[in-house]
Structures are given as structure tokens and as C-alpha cells.
XYZ file of C-alpha atoms in Angstrom:
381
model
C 8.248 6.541 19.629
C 6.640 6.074 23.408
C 6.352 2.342 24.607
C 2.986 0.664 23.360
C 0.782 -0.556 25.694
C -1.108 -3.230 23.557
C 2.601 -4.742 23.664
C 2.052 -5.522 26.761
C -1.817 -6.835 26.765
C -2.189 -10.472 27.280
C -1.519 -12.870 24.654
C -0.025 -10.410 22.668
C 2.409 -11.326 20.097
C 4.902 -8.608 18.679
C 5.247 -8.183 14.992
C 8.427 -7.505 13.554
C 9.992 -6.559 10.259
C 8.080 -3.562 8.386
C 5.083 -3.932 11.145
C 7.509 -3.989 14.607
C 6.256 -1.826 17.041
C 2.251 -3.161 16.853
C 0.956 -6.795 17.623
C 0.625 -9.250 15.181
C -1.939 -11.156 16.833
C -3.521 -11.687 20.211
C -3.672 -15.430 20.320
C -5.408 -16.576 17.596
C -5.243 -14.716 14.377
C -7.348 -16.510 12.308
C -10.042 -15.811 14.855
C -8.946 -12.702 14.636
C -8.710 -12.047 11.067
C -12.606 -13.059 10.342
C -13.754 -11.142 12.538
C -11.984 -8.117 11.130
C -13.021 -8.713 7.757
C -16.703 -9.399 8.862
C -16.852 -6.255 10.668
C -16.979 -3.809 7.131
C -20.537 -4.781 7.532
C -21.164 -4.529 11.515
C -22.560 -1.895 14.028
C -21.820 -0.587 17.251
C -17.977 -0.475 18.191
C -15.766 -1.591 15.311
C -12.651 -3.974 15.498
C -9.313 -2.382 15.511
C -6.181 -2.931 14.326
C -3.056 -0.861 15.643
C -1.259 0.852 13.055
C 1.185 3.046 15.402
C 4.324 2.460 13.991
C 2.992 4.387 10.900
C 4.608 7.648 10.853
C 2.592 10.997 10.573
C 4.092 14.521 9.006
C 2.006 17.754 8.950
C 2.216 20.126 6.088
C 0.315 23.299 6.977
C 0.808 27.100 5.610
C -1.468 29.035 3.062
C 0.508 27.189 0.177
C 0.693 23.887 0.944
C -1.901 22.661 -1.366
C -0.338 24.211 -4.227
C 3.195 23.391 -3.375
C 2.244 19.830 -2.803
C 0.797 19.458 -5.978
C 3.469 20.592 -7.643
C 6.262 17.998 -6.351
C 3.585 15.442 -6.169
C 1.915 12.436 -8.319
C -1.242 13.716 -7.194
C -3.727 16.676 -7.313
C -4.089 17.413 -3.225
C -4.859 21.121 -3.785
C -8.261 22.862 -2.876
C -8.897 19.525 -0.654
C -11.882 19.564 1.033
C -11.562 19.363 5.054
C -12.399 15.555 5.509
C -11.255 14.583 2.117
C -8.595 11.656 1.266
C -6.278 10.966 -1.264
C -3.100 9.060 -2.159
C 0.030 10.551 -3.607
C 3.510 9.413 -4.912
C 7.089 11.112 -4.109
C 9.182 10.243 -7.262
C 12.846 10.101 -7.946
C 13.805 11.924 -11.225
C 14.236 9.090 -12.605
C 10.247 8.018 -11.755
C 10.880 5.502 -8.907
C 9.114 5.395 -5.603
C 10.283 7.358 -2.831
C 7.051 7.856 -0.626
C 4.001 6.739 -1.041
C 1.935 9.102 1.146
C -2.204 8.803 2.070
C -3.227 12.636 2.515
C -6.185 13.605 4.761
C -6.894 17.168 5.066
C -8.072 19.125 7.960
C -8.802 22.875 7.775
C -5.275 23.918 8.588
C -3.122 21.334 7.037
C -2.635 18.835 5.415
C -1.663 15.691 6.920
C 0.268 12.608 5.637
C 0.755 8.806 6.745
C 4.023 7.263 5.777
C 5.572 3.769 6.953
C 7.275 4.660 10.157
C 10.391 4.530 8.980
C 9.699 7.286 6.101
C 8.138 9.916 9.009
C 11.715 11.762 9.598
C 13.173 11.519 6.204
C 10.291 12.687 3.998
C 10.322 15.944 6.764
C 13.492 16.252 6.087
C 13.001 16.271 2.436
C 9.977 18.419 2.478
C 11.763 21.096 4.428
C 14.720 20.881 1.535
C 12.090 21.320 -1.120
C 9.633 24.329 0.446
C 12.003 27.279 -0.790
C 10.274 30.420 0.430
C 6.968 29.142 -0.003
C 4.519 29.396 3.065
C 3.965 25.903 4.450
C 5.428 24.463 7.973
C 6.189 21.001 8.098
C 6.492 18.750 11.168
C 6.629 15.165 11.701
C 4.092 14.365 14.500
C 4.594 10.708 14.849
C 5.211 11.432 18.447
C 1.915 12.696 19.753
C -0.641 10.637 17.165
C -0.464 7.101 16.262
C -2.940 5.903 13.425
C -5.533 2.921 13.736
C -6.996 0.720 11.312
C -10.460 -0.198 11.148
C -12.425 -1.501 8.314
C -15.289 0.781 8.657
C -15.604 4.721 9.547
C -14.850 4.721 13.272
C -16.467 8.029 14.320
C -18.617 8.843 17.009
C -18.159 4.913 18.235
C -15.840 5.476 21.124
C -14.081 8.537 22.827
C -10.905 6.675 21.062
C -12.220 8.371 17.966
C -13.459 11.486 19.181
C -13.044 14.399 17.068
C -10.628 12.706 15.063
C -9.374 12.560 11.377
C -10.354 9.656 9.160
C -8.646 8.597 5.799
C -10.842 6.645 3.673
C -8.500 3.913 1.120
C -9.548 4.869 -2.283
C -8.608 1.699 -3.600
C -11.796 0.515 -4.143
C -12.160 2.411 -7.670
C -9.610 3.869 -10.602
C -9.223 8.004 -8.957
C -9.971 10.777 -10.799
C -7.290 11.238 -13.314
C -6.250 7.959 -12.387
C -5.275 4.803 -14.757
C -6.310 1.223 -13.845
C -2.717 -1.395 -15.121
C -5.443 -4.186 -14.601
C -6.989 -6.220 -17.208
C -9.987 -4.880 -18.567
C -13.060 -6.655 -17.535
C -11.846 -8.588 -14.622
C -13.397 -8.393 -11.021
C -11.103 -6.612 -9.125
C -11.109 -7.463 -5.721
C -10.107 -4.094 -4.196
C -13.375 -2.920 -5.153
C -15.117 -4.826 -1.822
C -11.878 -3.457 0.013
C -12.799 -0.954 2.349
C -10.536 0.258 5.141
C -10.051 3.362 7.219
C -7.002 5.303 8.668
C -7.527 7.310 11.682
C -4.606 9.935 13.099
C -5.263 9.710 17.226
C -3.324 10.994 19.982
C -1.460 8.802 21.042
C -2.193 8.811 24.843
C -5.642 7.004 23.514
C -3.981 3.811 22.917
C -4.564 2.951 26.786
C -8.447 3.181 26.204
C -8.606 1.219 23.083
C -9.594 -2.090 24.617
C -11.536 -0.928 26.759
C -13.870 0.586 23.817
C -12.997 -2.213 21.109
C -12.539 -5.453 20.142
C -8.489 -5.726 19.053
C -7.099 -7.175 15.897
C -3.276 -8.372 15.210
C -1.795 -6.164 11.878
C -1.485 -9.535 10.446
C -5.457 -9.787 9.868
C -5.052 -6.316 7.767
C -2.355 -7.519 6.241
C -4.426 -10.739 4.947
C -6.912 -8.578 3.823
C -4.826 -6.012 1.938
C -3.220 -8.891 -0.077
C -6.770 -10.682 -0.812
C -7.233 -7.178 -2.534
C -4.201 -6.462 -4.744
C -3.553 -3.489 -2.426
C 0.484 -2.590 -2.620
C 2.133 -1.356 0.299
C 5.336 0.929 -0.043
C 7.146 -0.639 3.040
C 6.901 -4.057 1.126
C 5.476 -4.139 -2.395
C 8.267 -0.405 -2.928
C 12.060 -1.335 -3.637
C 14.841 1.285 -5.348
C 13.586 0.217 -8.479
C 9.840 0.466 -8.487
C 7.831 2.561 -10.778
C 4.017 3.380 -10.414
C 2.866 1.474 -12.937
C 4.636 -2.103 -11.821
C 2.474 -1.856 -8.873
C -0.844 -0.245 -10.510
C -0.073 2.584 -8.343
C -1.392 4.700 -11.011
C -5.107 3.364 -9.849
C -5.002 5.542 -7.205
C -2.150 7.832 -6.913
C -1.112 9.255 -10.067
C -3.428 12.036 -11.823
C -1.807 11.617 -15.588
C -3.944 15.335 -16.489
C -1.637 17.417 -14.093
C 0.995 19.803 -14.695
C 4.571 18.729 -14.355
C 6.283 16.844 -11.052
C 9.538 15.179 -10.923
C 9.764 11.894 -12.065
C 6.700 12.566 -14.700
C 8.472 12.101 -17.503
C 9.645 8.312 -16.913
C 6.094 7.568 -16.082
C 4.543 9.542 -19.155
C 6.854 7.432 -21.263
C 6.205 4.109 -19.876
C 2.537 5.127 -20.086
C 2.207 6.063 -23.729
C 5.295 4.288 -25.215
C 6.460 1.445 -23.152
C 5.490 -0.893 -20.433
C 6.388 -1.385 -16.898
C 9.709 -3.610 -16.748
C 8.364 -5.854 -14.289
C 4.575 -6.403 -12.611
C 2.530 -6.855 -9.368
C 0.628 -10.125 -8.893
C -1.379 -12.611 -6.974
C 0.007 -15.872 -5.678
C -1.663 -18.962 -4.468
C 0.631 -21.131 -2.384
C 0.723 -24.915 -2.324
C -0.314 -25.720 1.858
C 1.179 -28.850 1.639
C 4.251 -27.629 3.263
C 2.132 -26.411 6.375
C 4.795 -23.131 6.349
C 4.648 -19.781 4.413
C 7.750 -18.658 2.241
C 9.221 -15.234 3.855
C 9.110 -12.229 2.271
C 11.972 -11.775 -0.494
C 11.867 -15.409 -1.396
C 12.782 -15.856 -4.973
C 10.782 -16.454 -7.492
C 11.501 -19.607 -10.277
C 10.214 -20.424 -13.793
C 10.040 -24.657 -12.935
C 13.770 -25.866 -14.642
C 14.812 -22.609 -14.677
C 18.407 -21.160 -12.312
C 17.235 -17.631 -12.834
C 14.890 -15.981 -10.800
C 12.163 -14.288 -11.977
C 11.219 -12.233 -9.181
C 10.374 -11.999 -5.483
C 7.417 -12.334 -3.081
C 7.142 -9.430 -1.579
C 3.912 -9.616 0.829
C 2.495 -13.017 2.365
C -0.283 -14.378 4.518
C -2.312 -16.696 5.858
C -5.632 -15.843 4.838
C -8.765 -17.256 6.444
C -10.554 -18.383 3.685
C -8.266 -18.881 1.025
C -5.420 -20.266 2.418
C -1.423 -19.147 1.490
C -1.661 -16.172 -0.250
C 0.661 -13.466 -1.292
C 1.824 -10.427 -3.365
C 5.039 -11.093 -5.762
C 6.992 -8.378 -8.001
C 7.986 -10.560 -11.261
C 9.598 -9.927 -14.491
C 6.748 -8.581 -16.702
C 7.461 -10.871 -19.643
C 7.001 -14.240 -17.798
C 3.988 -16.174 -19.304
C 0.921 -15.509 -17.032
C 0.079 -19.151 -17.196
C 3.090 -20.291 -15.396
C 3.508 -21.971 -12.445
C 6.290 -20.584 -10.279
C 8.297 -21.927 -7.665
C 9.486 -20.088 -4.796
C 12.510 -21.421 -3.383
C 13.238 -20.021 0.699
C 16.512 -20.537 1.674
C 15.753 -18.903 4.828
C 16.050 -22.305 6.867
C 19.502 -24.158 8.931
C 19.097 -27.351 9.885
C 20.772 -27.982 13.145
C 24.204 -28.067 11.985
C 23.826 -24.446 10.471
C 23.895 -25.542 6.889
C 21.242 -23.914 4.687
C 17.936 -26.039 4.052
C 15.889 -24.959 1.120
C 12.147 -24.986 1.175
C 9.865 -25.026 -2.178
C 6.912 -24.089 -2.746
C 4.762 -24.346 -6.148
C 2.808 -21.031 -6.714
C 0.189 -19.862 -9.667
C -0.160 -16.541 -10.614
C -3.461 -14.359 -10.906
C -2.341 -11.394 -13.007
C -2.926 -8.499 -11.472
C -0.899 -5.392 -13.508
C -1.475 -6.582 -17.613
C 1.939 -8.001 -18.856
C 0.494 -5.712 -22.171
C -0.232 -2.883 -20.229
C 1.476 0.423 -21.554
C 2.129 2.564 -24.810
C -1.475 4.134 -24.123
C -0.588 6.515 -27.622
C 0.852 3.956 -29.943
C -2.611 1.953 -29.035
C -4.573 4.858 -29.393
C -2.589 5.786 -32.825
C -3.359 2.068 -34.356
C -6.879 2.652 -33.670
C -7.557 5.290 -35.683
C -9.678 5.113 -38.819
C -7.614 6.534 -41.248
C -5.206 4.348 -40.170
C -8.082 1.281 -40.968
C -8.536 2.261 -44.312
């Protein structure tokens, strides 16, 4: 991708890992961050937060819906032009490959993918098109996406004639299958945030219009609402439901797609090896573990999992997002033990930090039919 001038703006700070290529913060991200999140509710010009690492692929052609659908998690045929949805890319064996948000247009149909993801999942959906009539083409290169926590139209030319994805996250999707306990507040459902594919020659106006955010104020946010991210919540192993991907992104009343049958199984007979949840982190240490720290039962060797998003969130302090095994008793405290540390000799220093877990995917979750079986009244009597 082209150089990015908000790199270069002043008291920029470059992000790096899953988010290099955008700024992490400008100088003060705390500042930064409440602003953001205060803004769902503003006027005038909303605060933005660059998101053009992302990577963009086109799927146009008279079949695309149709062909989509039928390799896909999700229903994204006889989308309306406007419309947004969120759809999975399985292996046959039912683990994440892509984790796509769709917008559609009136000629195609367009997907955002982490960066990385852009030229492989082209690649891929060339291999899988056959002689059906769609055209695929990654166009990471001419549009960069933007994040803004409110619908950004008609607010700047930035945003002119532009397409907007809306997060669905906010409520369980049509066809879709909340992993949550039932009857707790969900915090995704104050979440709001907004996608929008630009050309990429716009990036030069965008101060000029709006008031900038780092990516590590959305990422604060995301986390705060249990959102999972397939550039960090998405390893080789992951399965919709471990991440309550099936809120938003699986339809379980479609026809056939590879990978359905692992998470049909785990839906009606079984549960999700391992689970998505919350962690509070202990401040006392005045640091944040890094991502992939491991996870600890307290007098335990074994870990138990990893963290696999975390932030410093303006109002509640250390917070992230941790994969763990999905037998590990709720009411645990955890310790997360980051090894990432030399001392000045170069020998590894550990650093611990005591976490509590809010559960966010239901360590009873699963076997949907068996449930459904018990609970029928001949089966009472």
C-alpha cells in the first residue's frame, strides 16, 4: 500500500503488530479515546479513526450473491444496496479462515478483511468461482476504510458518496445464535461503529474535515464490548462458536457451506473446546501484559489459555479479551504471566498479573438438540 500521510502528522505515533500501517495515537490517547467514544452521540463532523491497513476485495458479476452464499457462513444474497452483514470463510474442518464484513453496492459486493487477508482471500475466491459469473479484485490499493462511531455521510467531502458498513454487533442477526448467557447485559448492544470504503487519495483531507483518533481508542472500545477481531481474537484453531461469532455471522437456517458440519455438531451435540472472555487486570503493575501472554489457574504450571486483545480503557482501566480452555471454573482468578521482558543482562524477567474473568461465551453453551430433546413433555412424564 501507498505511504500514509497521518504517519507523518504531528505527534503521531505508529502502531504496529496487527494495526501497523495507521497511528495508534496522536499524543494523548486517553484524550483521545473519550472523545471517540463520546462522539456515538455528537453532531456536526465526527471523530475518526484510520483503519487503512484493512484490506478491501470486490466481488461483482450477476452471481455473486448466490455464489457467496453458498461458500459462506452467511446469507449475503439479494442484499440490498446499502445493506451490511458479516460472514465467515471456514476450513472443512469448521475453523476460521476469514472473517469478512460485506457492504453491498449496486454492482458488487464488497468485503473488508485485515490487511493481511486482502491478497490471499482473492486468491482463494478466484480458485473457488468455477465458471460462475462474478469478478473478483482486491482494491486495497485505491480505497482505504475509516472508522467512525457514528454514520459519517454527508459530514465532509471525505465521505462523499461513499459506502458505509454498519457493525451488527449490537444484536443476535437474523438466523443468528447468541453463545452468551441468557439474561445478561451485553455490552455490544451500546456498541455502535461504522466502516467506510474511501479512496484513498482522501486521507490528505481528513484532518482538515475531522477531529483524528489513534486505532488504539477503537480498539478500547471494541474490547469494552466483547467484539472479536479475526486478526487477534482468530488462531488455526478457532471455531465460530469459541468466539460467539455465531451472534453475528453464522445463519444456522441456510443450505450447506464448508465447514457446516463441525459447527452443526458443536451446536446441537457438543460445545466449543475453548471460550472468549472478559478480563479485568490488576493496575498495580502500572504496565499491560502483551498480547499472547499466557494464561494460569493460581498454583497451576499449565496454561489455560492466552490474552489475545488488550487495552487501556478510559474508564475502566486494564482491560482485555482472552481465549481460555472452556472448562476452567468461571469464578477463577487467573494469572497472566508475560515473559516478554530482559532485564539488562538479556535474561528473561517475568511479569504477573492477577486477572478475573467476566464470562462472555457460556462454558454450557452447546448441544442445542440434546437440550431441546430433555425438554420435551413426554420425556417429563
Amino acid at each position: 500500500m501507498s505511504a500514509n500521510p497521518l504517519l507523518s502528522r504531528p505527534g503521531a505515533f505508529a502502531a504496529a503488530g496487527i494495526n501497523a500501517g495507521v497511528v495508534a495515537h496522536y499524543g494523548d490517547p486517553l484524550a483521545e479515546q473519550r472523545a471517540y467514544d463520546r462522539d456515538r452521540d455528537g453532531s456536526g463532523a465526527p471523530v475518526v479513526v484510520d483503519r487503512s491497513n484493512l484490506g478491501i476485495v470486490r466481488v461483482a458479476g450477476p452471481d455473486r450473491g448466490s455464489w457467496l452464499t453458498s461458500i459462506a457462513s452467511q446469507i449475503v444474497d439479494g442484499m440490498d444496496a446499502g445493506e451490511s452483514r458479516e460472514m465467515l470463510l471456514l476450513s472443512p474442518q469448521g475453523r476460521i479462515e476469514y472473517a469478512p464484513a460485506v457492504i453491498a453496492d449496486e454492482q458488487a459486493l464488497w468485503l473488508i478483511v485485515e490487511g493481511e487477508q486482502a491478497q490471499p482471500l482473492s486468491e482463494y475466491l478466484n480458485r473457488m468461482k468455477f465458471m460462475l459469473r462474478v469478478e473478483i479484485s482486491d482494491e486495497s490499493e485505491s480505497y482505504a476504510v475509516l472508522e467512525t462511531m457514528r454514520d459519517p455521510r454527508d459530514t465532509s467531502p471525505v465521505f462523499e458518496n461513499t459506502l458505509v458498513w454498519r457493525d451488527p454487533w449490537q444484536r443476535v442477526a437474523t438466523g443468528g445464535y447468541a453463545y452468551t448467557r441468557e439474561g445478561v447485559s451485553h455490552p455490544g448492544e451500546s456498541y455502535t461503529r461504522y466502516l467506510s470504503i474511501v479512496p484513498r487519495e482522501r486521507l490528505e483531507q481528513l484532518a482538515e474535515h475531522h477531529a483524528l483518533a489513534g486505532v488504539w481508542a477503537a480498539e478500547a472500545l471494541r474490547i469494552d464490548a466483547w467484539r472479536p477481531r479475526a486478526g487477534t481474537e482468530v488462531d488455526d484453531k478457532s471455531i465460530p462458536q469459541e468466539l460467539d461469532f455465531t451472534r453475528t455471522a453464522v445463519h444456522f437456517n441456510k443450505g450447506c457451506y464448508k465447514g457446516q458440519e463441525t459447527v452443526a455438531r458443536v451446536h446441537n451435540l457438543g460445545h466449543p473446546p475453548r471460550r472468549l472472555v472478559f478480563l479485568d487486570i490488576d493496575g498495580s503493575e502500572h504496565t499491560l501484559p502483551a498480547e499472547g501472554t499466557e494464561l494460569f489457574v493460581e498454583g497451576k504450571s499449565r496454561p489455560v489459555g492466552r490474552i489475545t486483545s488488550v487495552a487501556l480503557h478510559h474508564e475502566a482501566g486494564p482491560i482485555a479479551l482472552a481465549v481460555i480452555k472452556r472448562a476452567i471454573d468461571p469464578d477463577t482468578t487467573l494469572r497472566a504471566i508475560d515473559t516478554g521482558d530482559s532485564d539488562s543482562e538479556g535474561n528473561a524477567v517475568s511479569t504477573e498479573y492477577a486477572v478475573s474473568q467476566t464470562v462472555i461465551v457460556d462454558p454450557d453453551s452447546g448441544e442445542i438438540a440434546r437440550k431441546s430433546f430433555v425438554g420435551k413433555d413426554f420425556l417429563k412424564r
